[in-house]
mmCIF file with all atom_site columns, C-alpha atoms in Angstrom:
data_model
loop_
_atom_site.group_PDB
_atom_site.id
_atom_site.type_symbol
_atom_site.label_atom_id
_atom_site.label_alt_id
_atom_site.label_comp_id
_atom_site.label_asym_id
_atom_site.label_entity_id
_atom_site.label_seq_id
_atom_site.pdbx_PDB_ins_code
_atom_site.Cartn_x
_atom_site.Cartn_y
_atom_site.Cartn_z
_atom_site.occupancy
_atom_site.B_iso_or_equiv
_atom_site.pdbx_formal_charge
_atom_site.auth_seq_id
_atom_site.auth_comp_id
_atom_site.auth_asym_id
_atom_site.auth_atom_id
_atom_site.pdbx_PDB_model_num
ATOM 1   C CA . GLN A 1 1   ? -16.216 133.028 -40.328 1.00 0.00 ? 1   GLN A CA 1
ATOM 2   C CA . GLN A 1 2   ? -17.423 135.410 -38.641 1.00 0.00 ? 2   GLN A CA 1
ATOM 3   C CA . GLN A 1 3   ? -13.934 136.722 -37.480 1.00 0.00 ? 3   GLN A CA 1
ATOM 4   C CA . VAL A 1 4   ? -14.394 138.928 -34.562 1.00 0.00 ? 4   VAL A CA 1
ATOM 5   C CA . LYS A 1 5   ? -17.417 137.882 -32.510 1.00 0.00 ? 5   LYS A CA 1
ATOM 6   C CA . GLN A 1 6   ? -19.351 140.419 -30.086 1.00 0.00 ? 6   GLN A CA 1
ATOM 7   C CA . SER A 1 7   ? -22.224 139.502 -27.474 1.00 0.00 ? 7   SER A CA 1
ATOM 8   C CA . PRO A 1 8   ? -24.725 140.382 -26.757 1.00 0.00 ? 8   PRO A CA 1
ATOM 9   C CA . GLN A 1 9   ? -26.771 141.659 -29.422 1.00 0.00 ? 9   GLN A CA 1
ATOM 10  C CA . SER A 1 10  ? -28.982 143.737 -27.706 1.00 0.00 ? 10  SER A CA 1
ATOM 11  C CA . LEU A 1 11  ? -28.655 145.290 -23.894 1.00 0.00 ? 11  LEU A CA 1
ATOM 12  C CA . ILE A 1 12  ? -30.747 147.398 -21.346 1.00 0.00 ? 12  ILE A CA 1
ATOM 13  C CA . VAL A 1 13  ? -29.304 149.005 -18.489 1.00 0.00 ? 13  VAL A CA 1
ATOM 14  C CA . GLN A 1 14  ? -30.317 151.545 -16.238 1.00 0.00 ? 14  GLN A CA 1
ATOM 15  C CA . LYS A 1 15  ? -28.989 154.898 -16.042 1.00 0.00 ? 15  LYS A CA 1
ATOM 16  C CA . GLY A 1 16  ? -25.967 154.905 -14.259 1.00 0.00 ? 16  GLY A CA 1
ATOM 17  C CA . GLY A 1 17  ? -25.134 151.544 -14.548 1.00 0.00 ? 17  GLY A CA 1
ATOM 18  C CA . ILE A 1 18  ? -22.362 149.644 -16.381 1.00 0.00 ? 18  ILE A CA 1
ATOM 19  C CA . SER A 1 19  ? -23.350 148.865 -19.651 1.00 0.00 ? 19  SER A CA 1
ATOM 20  C CA . ILE A 1 20  ? -20.251 146.123 -20.530 1.00 0.00 ? 20  ILE A CA 1
ATOM 21  C CA . ILE A 1 21  ? -19.778 144.669 -24.637 1.00 0.00 ? 21  ILE A CA 1
ATOM 22  C CA . ASN A 1 22  ? -17.275 141.686 -25.514 1.00 0.00 ? 22  ASN A CA 1
ATOM 23  C CA . CYS A 1 23  ? -15.992 140.888 -28.790 1.00 0.00 ? 23  CYS A CA 1
ATOM 24  C CA . ALA A 1 24  ? -13.467 137.873 -29.120 1.00 0.00 ? 24  ALA A CA 1
ATOM 25  C CA . TYR A 1 25  ? -11.083 137.246 -31.974 1.00 0.00 ? 25  TYR A CA 1
ATOM 26  C CA . GLU A 1 26  ? -9.241  134.409 -33.636 1.00 0.00 ? 26  GLU A CA 1
ATOM 27  C CA . ASN A 1 27  ? -6.612  136.097 -36.491 1.00 0.00 ? 27  ASN A CA 1
ATOM 28  C CA . THR A 1 28  ? -3.758  136.999 -34.198 1.00 0.00 ? 28  THR A CA 1
ATOM 29  C CA . ALA A 1 29  ? -2.448  139.149 -37.166 1.00 0.00 ? 29  ALA A CA 1
ATOM 30  C CA . PHE A 1 30  ? -4.683  142.063 -36.103 1.00 0.00 ? 30  PHE A CA 1
ATOM 31  C CA . ASP A 1 31  ? -2.987  144.361 -33.965 1.00 0.00 ? 31  ASP A CA 1
ATOM 32  C CA . TYR A 1 32  ? -5.551  147.299 -33.349 1.00 0.00 ? 32  TYR A CA 1
ATOM 33  C CA . PHE A 1 33  ? -8.825  147.556 -31.892 1.00 0.00 ? 33  PHE A CA 1
ATOM 34  C CA . PRO A 1 34  ? -11.448 150.164 -32.067 1.00 0.00 ? 34  PRO A CA 1
ATOM 35  C CA . TRP A 1 35  ? -15.073 150.761 -30.895 1.00 0.00 ? 35  TRP A CA 1
ATOM 36  C CA . TYR A 1 36  ? -17.387 152.035 -33.261 1.00 0.00 ? 36  TYR A CA 1
ATOM 37  C CA . GLN A 1 37  ? -20.504 153.892 -32.344 1.00 0.00 ? 37  GLN A CA 1
ATOM 38  C CA . GLN A 1 38  ? -23.523 154.208 -34.687 1.00 0.00 ? 38  GLN A CA 1
ATOM 39  C CA . PHE A 1 39  ? -26.985 156.654 -34.223 1.00 0.00 ? 39  PHE A CA 1
ATOM 40  C CA . PRO A 1 40  ? -29.752 155.335 -35.705 1.00 0.00 ? 40  PRO A CA 1
ATOM 41  C CA . GLY A 1 41  ? -29.572 156.698 -39.375 1.00 0.00 ? 41  GLY A CA 1
ATOM 42  C CA . LYS A 1 42  ? -25.537 157.824 -39.351 1.00 0.00 ? 42  LYS A CA 1
ATOM 43  C CA . GLY A 1 43  ? -23.133 156.351 -40.041 1.00 0.00 ? 43  GLY A CA 1
ATOM 44  C CA . PRO A 1 44  ? -20.366 154.477 -37.979 1.00 0.00 ? 44  PRO A CA 1
ATOM 45  C CA . ALA A 1 45  ? -17.858 157.162 -35.974 1.00 0.00 ? 45  ALA A CA 1
ATOM 46  C CA . LEU A 1 46  ? -14.860 156.365 -33.988 1.00 0.00 ? 46  LEU A CA 1
ATOM 47  C CA . LEU A 1 47  ? -15.216 156.193 -30.136 1.00 0.00 ? 47  LEU A CA 1
ATOM 48  C CA . ILE A 1 48  ? -12.218 154.822 -28.748 1.00 0.00 ? 48  ILE A CA 1
ATOM 49  C CA . ALA A 1 49  ? -9.108  152.358 -29.480 1.00 0.00 ? 49  ALA A CA 1
ATOM 50  C CA . ILE A 1 50  ? -6.516  150.367 -28.366 1.00 0.00 ? 50  ILE A CA 1
ATOM 51  C CA . ARG A 1 51  ? -3.552  147.699 -29.588 1.00 0.00 ? 51  ARG A CA 1
ATOM 52  C CA . PRO A 1 52  ? -2.482  144.761 -28.013 1.00 0.00 ? 52  PRO A CA 1
ATOM 53  C CA . ASP A 1 53  ? 0.844   146.120 -26.259 1.00 0.00 ? 53  ASP A CA 1
ATOM 54  C CA . VAL A 1 54  ? -1.383  147.350 -23.139 1.00 0.00 ? 54  VAL A CA 1
ATOM 55  C CA . SER A 1 55  ? -4.486  145.979 -21.525 1.00 0.00 ? 55  SER A CA 1
ATOM 56  C CA . GLU A 1 56  ? -6.866  148.802 -20.872 1.00 0.00 ? 56  GLU A CA 1
ATOM 57  C CA . LYS A 1 57  ? -7.652  152.275 -22.254 1.00 0.00 ? 57  LYS A CA 1
ATOM 58  C CA . LYS A 1 58  ? -9.647  155.132 -20.258 1.00 0.00 ? 58  LYS A CA 1
ATOM 59  C CA . GLU A 1 59  ? -11.150 157.967 -22.323 1.00 0.00 ? 59  GLU A CA 1
ATOM 60  C CA . GLY A 1 60  ? -13.899 159.443 -19.745 1.00 0.00 ? 60  GLY A CA 1
ATOM 61  C CA . ARG A 1 61  ? -16.732 156.783 -18.900 1.00 0.00 ? 61  ARG A CA 1
ATOM 62  C CA . PHE A 1 62  ? -15.716 155.071 -21.722 1.00 0.00 ? 62  PHE A CA 1
ATOM 63  C CA . THR A 1 63  ? -13.249 151.789 -20.819 1.00 0.00 ? 63  THR A CA 1
ATOM 64  C CA . ILE A 1 64  ? -11.325 149.126 -23.357 1.00 0.00 ? 64  ILE A CA 1
ATOM 65  C CA . SER A 1 65  ? -9.800  146.436 -21.344 1.00 0.00 ? 65  SER A CA 1
ATOM 66  C CA . PHE A 1 66  ? -7.817  143.937 -23.673 1.00 0.00 ? 66  PHE A CA 1
ATOM 67  C CA . ASN A 1 67  ? -7.140  140.159 -23.267 1.00 0.00 ? 67  ASN A CA 1
ATOM 68  C CA . LYS A 1 68  ? -3.984  139.525 -25.844 1.00 0.00 ? 68  LYS A CA 1
ATOM 69  C CA . SER A 1 69  ? -3.659  135.777 -24.209 1.00 0.00 ? 69  SER A CA 1
ATOM 70  C CA . ALA A 1 70  ? -7.130  135.040 -24.429 1.00 0.00 ? 70  ALA A CA 1
ATOM 71  C CA . LYS A 1 71  ? -8.013  137.151 -27.909 1.00 0.00 ? 71  LYS A CA 1
ATOM 72  C CA . GLN A 1 72  ? -10.394 138.906 -26.465 1.00 0.00 ? 72  GLN A CA 1
ATOM 73  C CA . PHE A 1 73  ? -11.637 142.975 -25.547 1.00 0.00 ? 73  PHE A CA 1
ATOM 74  C CA . SER A 1 74  ? -14.389 144.983 -24.104 1.00 0.00 ? 74  SER A CA 1
ATOM 75  C CA . LEU A 1 75  ? -16.089 148.092 -23.379 1.00 0.00 ? 75  LEU A CA 1
ATOM 76  C CA . HIS A 1 76  ? -17.009 149.433 -20.769 1.00 0.00 ? 76  HIS A CA 1
ATOM 77  C CA . ILE A 1 77  ? -19.402 152.210 -20.128 1.00 0.00 ? 77  ILE A CA 1
ATOM 78  C CA . MET A 1 78  ? -19.655 153.635 -17.151 1.00 0.00 ? 78  MET A CA 1
ATOM 79  C CA . ASP A 1 79  ? -22.301 156.137 -15.187 1.00 0.00 ? 79  ASP A CA 1
ATOM 80  C CA . SER A 1 80  ? -24.159 155.042 -18.607 1.00 0.00 ? 80  SER A CA 1
ATOM 81  C CA . GLN A 1 81  ? -26.616 157.621 -19.798 1.00 0.00 ? 81  GLN A CA 1
ATOM 82  C CA . PRO A 1 82  ? -29.901 157.726 -22.084 1.00 0.00 ? 82  PRO A CA 1
ATOM 83  C CA . GLY A 1 83  ? -27.522 159.499 -25.166 1.00 0.00 ? 83  GLY A CA 1
ATOM 84  C CA . ASP A 1 84  ? -25.239 156.744 -24.776 1.00 0.00 ? 84  ASP A CA 1
ATOM 85  C CA . SER A 1 85  ? -28.104 154.254 -26.441 1.00 0.00 ? 85  SER A CA 1
ATOM 86  C CA . ALA A 1 86  ? -26.653 153.529 -29.519 1.00 0.00 ? 86  ALA A CA 1
ATOM 87  C CA . THR A 1 87  ? -25.615 150.009 -31.093 1.00 0.00 ? 87  THR A CA 1
ATOM 88  C CA . TYR A 1 88  ? -21.723 150.028 -30.535 1.00 0.00 ? 88  TYR A CA 1
ATOM 89  C CA . PHE A 1 89  ? -19.726 148.145 -33.166 1.00 0.00 ? 89  PHE A CA 1
ATOM 90  C CA . CYS A 1 90  ? -16.323 146.487 -32.107 1.00 0.00 ? 90  CYS A CA 1
ATOM 91  C CA . ALA A 1 91  ? -13.800 146.319 -34.859 1.00 0.00 ? 91  ALA A CA 1
ATOM 92  C CA . ALA A 1 92  ? -10.010 144.597 -35.378 1.00 0.00 ? 92  ALA A CA 1
ATOM 93  C CA . SER A 1 93  ? -7.692  145.580 -37.924 1.00 0.00 ? 93  SER A CA 1
ATOM 94  C CA . ASN A 1 94  ? -4.450  144.048 -40.217 1.00 0.00 ? 94  ASN A CA 1
ATOM 95  C CA . PRO A 1 95  ? -2.476  146.081 -42.474 1.00 0.00 ? 95  PRO A CA 1
ATOM 96  C CA . ALA A 1 96  ? -3.985  146.819 -45.925 1.00 0.00 ? 96  ALA A CA 1
ATOM 97  C CA . ARG A 1 97  ? -1.033  146.033 -48.450 1.00 0.00 ? 97  ARG A CA 1
ATOM 98  C CA . GLY A 1 98  ? 0.194   148.705 -50.286 1.00 0.00 ? 98  GLY A CA 1
ATOM 99  C CA . SER A 1 99  ? -0.996  151.477 -47.103 1.00 0.00 ? 99  SER A CA 1
ATOM 100 C CA . ASN A 1 100 ? 1.116   153.821 -45.369 1.00 0.00 ? 100 ASN A CA 1
ATOM 101 C CA . PHE A 1 101 ? -0.130  153.186 -41.836 1.00 0.00 ? 101 PHE A CA 1
ATOM 102 C CA . GLY A 1 102 ? -2.022  149.284 -41.926 1.00 0.00 ? 102 GLY A CA 1
ATOM 103 C CA . ASN A 1 103 ? -4.403  149.934 -39.266 1.00 0.00 ? 103 ASN A CA 1
ATOM 104 C CA . GLU A 1 104 ? -7.073  151.310 -42.141 1.00 0.00 ? 104 GLU A CA 1
ATOM 105 C CA . LYS A 1 105 ? -8.978  147.411 -43.024 1.00 0.00 ? 105 LYS A CA 1
ATOM 106 C CA . LEU A 1 106 ? -11.554 146.718 -40.574 1.00 0.00 ? 106 LEU A CA 1
ATOM 107 C CA . THR A 1 107 ? -13.406 143.556 -40.271 1.00 0.00 ? 107 THR A CA 1
ATOM 108 C CA . PHE A 1 108 ? -16.530 144.121 -37.510 1.00 0.00 ? 108 PHE A CA 1
ATOM 109 C CA . GLY A 1 109 ? -18.425 142.585 -35.405 1.00 0.00 ? 109 GLY A CA 1
ATOM 110 C CA . THR A 1 110 ? -22.569 141.753 -35.437 1.00 0.00 ? 110 THR A CA 1
ATOM 111 C CA . GLY A 1 111 ? -22.780 144.723 -33.446 1.00 0.00 ? 111 GLY A CA 1
ATOM 112 C CA . THR A 1 112 ? -24.687 145.635 -30.083 1.00 0.00 ? 112 THR A CA 1
ATOM 113 C CA . ARG A 1 113 ? -28.116 147.874 -29.292 1.00 0.00 ? 113 ARG A CA 1
ATOM 114 C CA . LEU A 1 114 ? -27.397 149.368 -26.352 1.00 0.00 ? 114 LEU A CA 1
ATOM 115 C CA . THR A 1 115 ? -30.677 151.363 -24.860 1.00 0.00 ? 115 THR A CA 1
ATOM 116 C CA . ILE A 1 116 ? -30.144 152.919 -21.769 1.00 0.00 ? 116 ILE A CA 1
ATOM 117 C CA . ILE A 1 117 ? -33.199 153.298 -19.229 1.00 0.00 ? 117 ILE A CA 1
ATOM 118 C CA . PRO A 1 118 ? -33.790 156.129 -16.520 1.00 0.00 ? 118 PRO A CA 1
ATOM 119 C CA . ASN B 2 1   ? -15.710 170.398 -44.037 1.00 0.00 ? 1   ASN B CA 1
ATOM 120 C CA . ALA B 2 2   ? -18.304 168.639 -46.074 1.00 0.00 ? 2   ALA B CA 1
ATOM 121 C CA . GLY B 2 3   ? -16.143 164.842 -45.226 1.00 0.00 ? 3   GLY B CA 1
ATOM 122 C CA . VAL B 2 4   ? -17.265 161.603 -46.886 1.00 0.00 ? 4   VAL B CA 1
ATOM 123 C CA . THR B 2 5   ? -20.600 162.407 -49.434 1.00 0.00 ? 5   THR B CA 1
ATOM 124 C CA . GLN B 2 6   ? -21.918 159.474 -49.853 1.00 0.00 ? 6   GLN B CA 1
ATOM 125 C CA . THR B 2 7   ? -25.551 159.548 -52.933 1.00 0.00 ? 7   THR B CA 1
ATOM 126 C CA . PRO B 2 8   ? -28.219 158.550 -53.074 1.00 0.00 ? 8   PRO B CA 1
ATOM 127 C CA . LYS B 2 9   ? -29.364 158.804 -49.476 1.00 0.00 ? 9   LYS B CA 1
ATOM 128 C CA . PHE B 2 10  ? -31.652 155.732 -50.839 1.00 0.00 ? 10  PHE B CA 1
ATOM 129 C CA . GLN B 2 11  ? -32.144 153.957 -54.032 1.00 0.00 ? 11  GLN B CA 1
ATOM 130 C CA . VAL B 2 12  ? -35.045 151.417 -55.179 1.00 0.00 ? 12  VAL B CA 1
ATOM 131 C CA . LEU B 2 13  ? -33.561 149.497 -57.604 1.00 0.00 ? 13  LEU B CA 1
ATOM 132 C CA . LYS B 2 14  ? -35.238 146.584 -59.663 1.00 0.00 ? 14  LYS B CA 1
ATOM 133 C CA . THR B 2 15  ? -33.279 142.974 -60.231 1.00 0.00 ? 15  THR B CA 1
ATOM 134 C CA . GLY B 2 16  ? -30.687 143.127 -63.221 1.00 0.00 ? 16  GLY B CA 1
ATOM 135 C CA . GLN B 2 17  ? -30.616 146.956 -63.232 1.00 0.00 ? 17  GLN B CA 1
ATOM 136 C CA . SER B 2 18  ? -27.438 148.549 -62.317 1.00 0.00 ? 18  SER B CA 1
ATOM 137 C CA . MET B 2 19  ? -25.771 151.636 -61.025 1.00 0.00 ? 19  MET B CA 1
ATOM 138 C CA . THR B 2 20  ? -23.227 153.613 -59.111 1.00 0.00 ? 20  THR B CA 1
ATOM 139 C CA . LEU B 2 21  ? -23.046 154.692 -55.499 1.00 0.00 ? 21  LEU B CA 1
ATOM 140 C CA . GLN B 2 22  ? -21.105 157.555 -55.007 1.00 0.00 ? 22  GLN B CA 1
ATOM 141 C CA . CYS B 2 23  ? -18.487 158.553 -52.587 1.00 0.00 ? 23  CYS B CA 1
ATOM 142 C CA . ALA B 2 24  ? -16.743 161.675 -52.362 1.00 0.00 ? 24  ALA B CA 1
ATOM 143 C CA . GLN B 2 25  ? -14.370 162.910 -50.085 1.00 0.00 ? 25  GLN B CA 1
ATOM 144 C CA . ASP B 2 26  ? -12.436 166.276 -49.073 1.00 0.00 ? 26  ASP B CA 1
ATOM 145 C CA . MET B 2 27  ? -9.635  165.394 -46.756 1.00 0.00 ? 27  MET B CA 1
ATOM 146 C CA . ASN B 2 28  ? -7.008  164.470 -48.269 1.00 0.00 ? 28  ASN B CA 1
ATOM 147 C CA . HIS B 2 29  ? -7.226  161.238 -47.101 1.00 0.00 ? 29  HIS B CA 1
ATOM 148 C CA . GLU B 2 30  ? -5.406  158.356 -48.761 1.00 0.00 ? 30  GLU B CA 1
ATOM 149 C CA . TYR B 2 31  ? -7.812  155.149 -47.809 1.00 0.00 ? 31  TYR B CA 1
ATOM 150 C CA . MET B 2 32  ? -11.552 155.055 -48.503 1.00 0.00 ? 32  MET B CA 1
ATOM 151 C CA . SER B 2 33  ? -13.378 152.288 -48.394 1.00 0.00 ? 33  SER B CA 1
ATOM 152 C CA . TRP B 2 34  ? -16.691 150.473 -49.044 1.00 0.00 ? 34  TRP B CA 1
ATOM 153 C CA . TYR B 2 35  ? -18.468 148.822 -46.324 1.00 0.00 ? 35  TYR B CA 1
ATOM 154 C CA . ARG B 2 36  ? -22.441 146.934 -46.661 1.00 0.00 ? 36  ARG B CA 1
ATOM 155 C CA . GLN B 2 37  ? -24.239 146.795 -43.374 1.00 0.00 ? 37  GLN B CA 1
ATOM 156 C CA . ASP B 2 38  ? -27.034 143.823 -42.609 1.00 0.00 ? 38  ASP B CA 1
ATOM 157 C CA . PRO B 2 39  ? -28.653 142.969 -39.995 1.00 0.00 ? 39  PRO B CA 1
ATOM 158 C CA . GLY B 2 40  ? -26.459 140.507 -37.564 1.00 0.00 ? 40  GLY B CA 1
ATOM 159 C CA . MET B 2 41  ? -23.626 140.901 -39.761 1.00 0.00 ? 41  MET B CA 1
ATOM 160 C CA . GLY B 2 42  ? -22.449 144.032 -38.844 1.00 0.00 ? 42  GLY B CA 1
ATOM 161 C CA . LEU B 2 43  ? -20.713 146.069 -41.360 1.00 0.00 ? 43  LEU B CA 1
ATOM 162 C CA . ARG B 2 44  ? -18.321 143.751 -43.803 1.00 0.00 ? 44  ARG B CA 1
ATOM 163 C CA . LEU B 2 45  ? -15.527 145.290 -46.198 1.00 0.00 ? 45  LEU B CA 1
ATOM 164 C CA . ILE B 2 46  ? -16.443 145.041 -49.864 1.00 0.00 ? 46  ILE B CA 1
ATOM 165 C CA . HIS B 2 47  ? -13.573 146.359 -52.027 1.00 0.00 ? 47  HIS B CA 1
ATOM 166 C CA . TYR B 2 48  ? -10.845 149.575 -50.084 1.00 0.00 ? 48  TYR B CA 1
ATOM 167 C CA . SER B 2 49  ? -8.384  151.702 -52.234 1.00 0.00 ? 49  SER B CA 1
ATOM 168 C CA . VAL B 2 50  ? -4.933  152.725 -50.218 1.00 0.00 ? 50  VAL B CA 1
ATOM 169 C CA . GLY B 2 51  ? -5.173  155.646 -53.415 1.00 0.00 ? 51  GLY B CA 1
ATOM 170 C CA . ALA B 2 52  ? -5.430  156.565 -56.455 1.00 0.00 ? 52  ALA B CA 1
ATOM 171 C CA . GLY B 2 53  ? -5.036  153.975 -58.968 1.00 0.00 ? 53  GLY B CA 1
ATOM 172 C CA . ILE B 2 54  ? -5.235  151.314 -56.286 1.00 0.00 ? 54  ILE B CA 1
ATOM 173 C CA . THR B 2 55  ? -8.038  149.191 -55.959 1.00 0.00 ? 55  THR B CA 1
ATOM 174 C CA . ASP B 2 56  ? -7.933  145.595 -53.714 1.00 0.00 ? 56  ASP B CA 1
ATOM 175 C CA . GLN B 2 57  ? -10.759 142.749 -52.675 1.00 0.00 ? 57  GLN B CA 1
ATOM 176 C CA . GLY B 2 58  ? -12.635 142.614 -49.498 1.00 0.00 ? 58  GLY B CA 1
ATOM 177 C CA . GLU B 2 59  ? -14.568 140.590 -47.571 1.00 0.00 ? 59  GLU B CA 1
ATOM 178 C CA . VAL B 2 60  ? -17.455 140.444 -49.980 1.00 0.00 ? 60  VAL B CA 1
ATOM 179 C CA . PRO B 2 61  ? -16.595 141.963 -53.237 1.00 0.00 ? 61  PRO B CA 1
ATOM 180 C CA . ASN B 2 62  ? -18.866 139.669 -55.744 1.00 0.00 ? 62  ASN B CA 1
ATOM 181 C CA . GLY B 2 63  ? -21.533 141.937 -57.950 1.00 0.00 ? 63  GLY B CA 1
ATOM 182 C CA . TYR B 2 64  ? -19.677 144.911 -56.727 1.00 0.00 ? 64  TYR B CA 1
ATOM 183 C CA . ASN B 2 65  ? -17.153 147.239 -59.073 1.00 0.00 ? 65  ASN B CA 1
ATOM 184 C CA . VAL B 2 66  ? -14.964 149.447 -58.273 1.00 0.00 ? 66  VAL B CA 1
ATOM 185 C CA . SER B 2 67  ? -12.479 152.244 -59.123 1.00 0.00 ? 67  SER B CA 1
ATOM 186 C CA . ARG B 2 68  ? -10.279 155.534 -57.780 1.00 0.00 ? 68  ARG B CA 1
ATOM 187 C CA . SER B 2 69  ? -9.286  157.920 -60.503 1.00 0.00 ? 69  SER B CA 1
ATOM 188 C CA . THR B 2 70  ? -8.766  160.349 -57.968 1.00 0.00 ? 70  THR B CA 1
ATOM 189 C CA . THR B 2 71  ? -8.073  160.493 -54.114 1.00 0.00 ? 71  THR B CA 1
ATOM 190 C CA . GLU B 2 72  ? -11.244 162.265 -53.608 1.00 0.00 ? 72  GLU B CA 1
ATOM 191 C CA . ASP B 2 73  ? -13.669 159.886 -55.766 1.00 0.00 ? 73  ASP B CA 1
ATOM 192 C CA . PHE B 2 74  ? -14.825 156.226 -54.769 1.00 0.00 ? 74  PHE B CA 1
ATOM 193 C CA . PRO B 2 75  ? -18.042 154.929 -56.614 1.00 0.00 ? 75  PRO B CA 1
ATOM 194 C CA . LEU B 2 76  ? -19.372 151.314 -55.910 1.00 0.00 ? 76  LEU B CA 1
ATOM 195 C CA . ARG B 2 77  ? -20.623 149.715 -59.019 1.00 0.00 ? 77  ARG B CA 1
ATOM 196 C CA . LEU B 2 78  ? -23.236 147.785 -59.104 1.00 0.00 ? 78  LEU B CA 1
ATOM 197 C CA . LEU B 2 79  ? -23.301 145.463 -62.143 1.00 0.00 ? 79  LEU B CA 1
ATOM 198 C CA . SER B 2 80  ? -26.845 143.359 -62.213 1.00 0.00 ? 80  SER B CA 1
ATOM 199 C CA . ALA B 2 81  ? -28.322 143.896 -58.560 1.00 0.00 ? 81  ALA B CA 1
ATOM 200 C CA . ALA B 2 82  ? -30.128 141.282 -57.385 1.00 0.00 ? 82  ALA B CA 1
ATOM 201 C CA . PRO B 2 83  ? -32.185 141.346 -54.517 1.00 0.00 ? 83  PRO B CA 1
ATOM 202 C CA . SER B 2 84  ? -29.253 139.943 -52.031 1.00 0.00 ? 84  SER B CA 1
ATOM 203 C CA . GLN B 2 85  ? -27.647 143.049 -52.501 1.00 0.00 ? 85  GLN B CA 1
ATOM 204 C CA . THR B 2 86  ? -30.298 145.013 -50.177 1.00 0.00 ? 86  THR B CA 1
ATOM 205 C CA . SER B 2 87  ? -28.691 146.562 -47.736 1.00 0.00 ? 87  SER B CA 1
ATOM 206 C CA . VAL B 2 88  ? -27.636 149.739 -46.150 1.00 0.00 ? 88  VAL B CA 1
ATOM 207 C CA . TYR B 2 89  ? -24.132 151.142 -47.847 1.00 0.00 ? 89  TYR B CA 1
ATOM 208 C CA . PHE B 2 90  ? -21.299 153.093 -45.706 1.00 0.00 ? 90  PHE B CA 1
ATOM 209 C CA . CYS B 2 91  ? -18.483 154.163 -47.318 1.00 0.00 ? 91  CYS B CA 1
ATOM 210 C CA . ALA B 2 92  ? -15.298 155.366 -45.025 1.00 0.00 ? 92  ALA B CA 1
ATOM 211 C CA . SER B 2 93  ? -12.043 157.580 -45.542 1.00 0.00 ? 93  SER B CA 1
ATOM 212 C CA . SER B 2 94  ? -9.486  156.635 -42.748 1.00 0.00 ? 94  SER B CA 1
ATOM 213 C CA . ARG B 2 95  ? -6.249  158.608 -41.740 1.00 0.00 ? 95  ARG B CA 1
ATOM 214 C CA . GLN B 2 96  ? -4.014  158.389 -38.638 1.00 0.00 ? 96  GLN B CA 1
ATOM 215 C CA . THR B 2 97  ? -5.298  160.606 -36.070 1.00 0.00 ? 97  THR B CA 1
ATOM 216 C CA . GLY B 2 98  ? -2.711  159.849 -33.664 1.00 0.00 ? 98  GLY B CA 1
ATOM 217 C CA . ILE B 2 99  ? 0.229   157.532 -33.033 1.00 0.00 ? 99  ILE B CA 1
ATOM 218 C CA . TYR B 2 100 ? -0.768  154.441 -33.984 1.00 0.00 ? 100 TYR B CA 1
ATOM 219 C CA . VAL B 2 101 ? -4.649  155.914 -33.687 1.00 0.00 ? 101 VAL B CA 1
ATOM 220 C CA . THR B 2 102 ? -6.653  155.220 -37.449 1.00 0.00 ? 102 THR B CA 1
ATOM 221 C CA . GLU B 2 103 ? -9.784  156.614 -37.676 1.00 0.00 ? 103 GLU B CA 1
ATOM 222 C CA . ALA B 2 104 ? -12.696 155.793 -40.399 1.00 0.00 ? 104 ALA B CA 1
ATOM 223 C CA . PHE B 2 105 ? -15.223 158.573 -41.703 1.00 0.00 ? 105 PHE B CA 1
ATOM 224 C CA . PHE B 2 106 ? -18.131 157.324 -42.314 1.00 0.00 ? 106 PHE B CA 1
ATOM 225 C CA . GLY B 2 107 ? -20.885 158.862 -44.451 1.00 0.00 ? 107 GLY B CA 1
ATOM 226 C CA . GLN B 2 108 ? -24.366 158.899 -44.242 1.00 0.00 ? 108 GLN B CA 1
ATOM 227 C CA . GLY B 2 109 ? -24.757 155.232 -46.256 1.00 0.00 ? 109 GLY B CA 1
ATOM 228 C CA . THR B 2 110 ? -27.097 154.731 -48.698 1.00 0.00 ? 110 THR B CA 1
ATOM 229 C CA . ARG B 2 111 ? -30.303 152.499 -47.671 1.00 0.00 ? 111 ARG B CA 1
ATOM 230 C CA . LEU B 2 112 ? -30.552 150.382 -51.407 1.00 0.00 ? 112 LEU B CA 1
ATOM 231 C CA . THR B 2 113 ? -33.395 147.874 -52.194 1.00 0.00 ? 113 THR B CA 1
ATOM 232 C CA . VAL B 2 114 ? -33.635 145.759 -55.404 1.00 0.00 ? 114 VAL B CA 1
ATOM 233 C CA . VAL B 2 115 ? -36.894 144.270 -55.521 1.00 0.00 ? 115 VAL B CA 1
#
């Protein structure tokens, strides 16, 4: 059972356009929602993250929108560039037993392959 | 500063063979984890550790063992390889990088094929 559902599976956006990737979760114990970016042949890397006490977080061209009541969150990439072409994973975490911080145990979505065309 | 180092990068096993995927980090992180990545499935947590001597199961632990004798190393053992274990395996270590912000640092991955 997929606890974090991600859509679309693939996305093609023209350079300069807005890329939007959506995720929905079921487990109300999740309290941390990061997005990871993965280039071919590499491991994922943290892009941006949000906690449920805010509805939006922006870092440069990347914005997370969060809707706690709907249990949904999304990634918006403004002015999309060819260098943004990668696979994007949303994730959610609930506390790991014995952890000092509680946000390391990640449940990932299935990924979105984003392609930015000139 | 090497970060998270995984070895080997590629491996082909025959069904029934055993092997150990190595993972080492030099960032002194307490939390480490193993994921497998399969097409259309995203990354799924196999096992994790919150410190030396402490390990726990993730979402898909069957067929895998882990141990954590030191902070730096977190090897993943395949007991008797099966074709269903063909996947790309990622090791990660995590730390708090800001207020309520936790970042997982992933290795480059090990691509395992079981024939």
